Amino acid sequence: MTRHNRRPNILFICTDQQRGDSLHCTGASWAVTPNLDKLASQGALFRNCYVQNPVCCPSRASLFTGKYVANHGLYANGVPLPANRKLFTRTLADAGYDCGMIGKQHLSPCDSWQTELRQDDGYRVFEWAHGPNHRALENDYHRWLRKAQPDIYAALFPDRGANENTEYGNRAKAGTPVDRVPKEAHYSHWVAERAIDFIEHPRDDAEPFCLVANFFDPHHPFGAPQEFRDKISADSIPAPNTRANELDSKPAPHRACSEKSYSGTAPGFQEYSADEIREIRAQYWAMIALVDHEVGRMLEALEHSGLAQNTLVVFSSDHGEMLGNHQQLLKGPQLYDDLTRVPLIIRWPDHIDAGAVVDELVQWVDLPATFLDASGCAKGRGVQGQSLLPLAAGGHPHWRQWALSEYRYSGFATDPLIMTTMLRHQQWKLIVWHGPPATNGVRDGELYNLADDPGELINLFHDPEYTGTRRKMKGLLLDVMAETEDRMEPQSRLW
Amino acid sequence: MSDLRRPNIIVAVFDALGASTLDDLLHELPALAELQGASSVWSNAYSPNPEGGPARASLFTGLDPCVHGVWTDGVALPAYEYTFPQRLTQSGYITWLVGRRQLSGSSHWTTEPMRPDEYSHCEWAHGPLHRSRQNAYLNWLQETAGAAFSAIFPLQANPDDTIIPPEHYQAMADIDDQLSFNHWVGERIGTMINNASTTEPFVGIAGFVVGEAMGARPSSDCSGEAVNRRALQQADSALGDVIAALAEAPCDRDTVVIVTAARGNASGINSARALTESQIKVPLFVRLPEGNSRIIDAAVSTIDLAPTILQLAQLPLPQRRQGASLLADELPRGWALSRQRSGRYGWHSALRIGHWKLVVSHGNYQADGSPSYRLYDLTADPGENNNLAIDGAYADQLEDMIDRLIDARCAMEDRTEPRIAKF
């Protein structure tokens, strides 16, 4: 086997809660993301990548199974991934890949400090930590911190871990102590340290690796090491995107999402002063600067080990963050681009032109198809997405013209349960707030023209002038819902 | 110890029989007429799919076709799903199947594999013209009337040549009543009733076949598959024999009798008018021991039947189900969703709610785009002749039904896994 024909390594770097527009190269001129910008300049930058769900578990389940949320069955945080779901890492491991996961996985419940149930995931290395404040004894970040920085660990966690305090991080208005530790003790640093160790692990040439490196940043609580906060000028960050009386034109639950986050269990936008919002926005980009710094170290190690040329590097995030826009924080049933559009960079030297920019609508379910395509593995019947490699390499004549995202009371539950569905097509975005028989909520909707209104401030859903567009988008949604059903079981006989 | 509270249950499942066809012919079907008169009748019961395979998978699991995965004919029900006969067998019921089953593909004379614990006793036959070696009816026919069998099937079955010559179709259709498929179904069920244990309850499933194709080929390539009136009369007579056997049965345990069809009439499935009432509205009536004959007009689905049977058998309803028991205290669902996802006949979705019905024929989003709609007011227009979707005066009603269809589709997604934590 010649070196050129070797199967590529796969390095998937995934952050948590990072908006699509949060990088310098995606429009945030105030962001300090030199390493990610450089990565984008060396590969393809996808500017319209949508996740299939705006919260962690269901979005990640779509990534690992390649299925839409309606099909993989993990429709909400706190629901275990049903049996009989195949993870792409299992397929890669079966094909001889050395697979590992470092950081947050979240494919089964982690509430009340519980240890995540291991899936049939194919990982040789599984260094798991649901988050920096998660007090499971199996939290590998804490095990590392206890050894690497015993004084910091003892100061942060003097007690044995209080079970009733499981939503400690969600309730914090600003960063918690563990978010602000010096970078050498930080969760994001730990992810990079362990990722570098995995990358440098001696391997036979015929055994490529697949590493899923899952950062917790820039997930709230909004806090970062001072060294990185110092890199961000709060003055250069624009005020949140909204307009006067915006909530009056939106479906009623938007107001509740503004008053309180996480269905009433976490502080809401309206509980913050303008200065506090300004500061958490700065902290958000400080976390991103920290992630960028740590990603830079990982990519340097990859370069140094001589593997960069034959490694597919993908950077993305599981969903976005409202960050004060539309007078809201965190995430929930809202399907604004704030939550559904994520960064996506794919670098694969010799296969993807440096500096490529892709504006087609792509989806997170396409990532496992891409990994499997690059590895030479068959996609398998379960994966519903399509490989992005042809798009990245110059185009695809029949690429799908829509993106779908489905919220199914996926975050903290409410009564009545909230379900929303987003369909993006051309410049239009339809968001359905479902009613009976799906839920007992009030049926409503949103319609945005992203060409004229990229900030999604003007809801055209009830505007008589747009009745035709609204109806056309609903018809397309019916077609897309049919298109995305699971027809993976083989038709082994004619009848 | 005998537990007389758990009733015996007989379930007659017709392969393809529209509700309106049964109504039209009821005057020549005395057993069915009498049974229906003594039953709770759901007059607006819908199959979730007009194809037999998906419809039966739903009937037996209580799941929508999008969830159990049998999206068209020829797809096998995944091994990890549970059917209600499996749950009943595991709970101590003696379970029988005689006749059609159709939970996996049967073309090319393929024999269906059985599932673990599915039936205590199974005499499987996809239909009288289905030439699997395991066709229990044909084995019975060969043994009972060798000459008649040889006249219809002079040659060995060839799985690569499954076209039945017209004269053989005719010969089977003309066979003596006492040698007919449906008579056999009734006779075997009757024998099992006579020999039933007095200590354990039983469930007997009678898989009647009344379509013209008789299990040889589905309707796609012939001119549709209308109901064979004679076969229906033979099934009626067989059901009469079963009811008589129940009356004579040695056990004084109560017996519930259920009549339904997996799907409506198969004729017209390949026409431009998909998901007509004729194709998806099916008979559904339940004779309870305590009587209580009544008519329920609210729309229900055959996915509600498996939970109903589990409730009758006094079993807990499983988490993995989407149907609701028809005998529950709550009102029936009042809506029904039906979808066709055939590679041959295209994709169509239908919603019945109140007296309104919407049928969407899905478009190709990359070509001409838009789906086409048919909207009917079934009270004013039960024959679905007046498409109100093309009448601008009904544009708001059309959009309301589109909204409800979007919501119904959302309601039928797979959310059967329990939420066990907040995150």
PDB file of C-alpha atoms in Angstrom, chain B residues 3 13 15 24 29 94 99 123-124 141 239 242 247 259 266 275 282 350 374-376 379 401 409 413 419 421:
ATOM      1  CA  ASP B   3     -58.001 -17.692  35.620  1.00  0.00           C
ATOM      2  CA  VAL B  13     -58.203 -10.344   9.883  1.00  0.00           C
ATOM      3  CA  ASP B  15     -56.401  -9.414   3.831  1.00  0.00           C
ATOM      4  CA  ASP B  24     -72.517  -3.221   0.544  1.00  0.00           C
ATOM      5  CA  LEU B  29     -73.083 -12.401   4.802  1.00  0.00           C
ATOM      6  CA  ILE B  94     -52.317 -20.304  23.892  1.00  0.00           C
ATOM      7  CA  GLY B  99     -54.006 -18.415   7.241  1.00  0.00           C
ATOM      8  CA  GLU B 123     -50.749 -23.035  10.215  1.00  0.00           C
ATOM      9  CA  TRP B 124     -49.390 -20.406   7.915  1.00  0.00           C
ATOM     10  CA  LEU B 141     -55.731 -29.614   0.215  1.00  0.00           C
ATOM     11  CA  LEU B 239     -66.712 -17.403  10.735  1.00  0.00           C
ATOM     12  CA  VAL B 242     -66.131 -20.587  14.463  1.00  0.00           C
ATOM     13  CA  ALA B 247     -70.874 -21.806  21.701  1.00  0.00           C
ATOM     14  CA  VAL B 259     -63.282  -8.485  12.994  1.00  0.00           C
ATOM     15  CA  ALA B 266     -56.592  -3.266  -2.968  1.00  0.00           C
ATOM     16  CA  LEU B 275     -55.509   6.694  -0.359  1.00  0.00           C
ATOM     17  CA  VAL B 282     -61.564  -0.802   7.063  1.00  0.00           C
ATOM     18  CA  ALA B 350     -53.774  11.336   4.097  1.00  0.00           C
ATOM     19  CA  ARG B 374     -57.134  16.665  -2.541  1.00  0.00           C
ATOM     20  CA  LEU B 375     -59.526  17.999   0.066  1.00  0.00           C
ATOM     21  CA  TYR B 376     -62.914  16.410   0.703  1.00  0.00           C
ATOM     22  CA  THR B 379     -70.272  14.409   4.944  1.00  0.00           C
ATOM     23  CA  MET B 401     -55.773  20.652   7.164  1.00  0.00           C
ATOM     24  CA  ARG B 409     -47.024  13.537  11.267  1.00  0.00           C
ATOM     25  CA  GLU B 413     -42.724  10.152  15.251  1.00  0.00           C
ATOM     26  CA  ARG B 419     -37.406  10.230  29.248  1.00  0.00           C
ATOM     27  CA  ALA B 421     -33.855  12.367  33.395  1.00  0.00           C
TER      28      ALA B 421
END
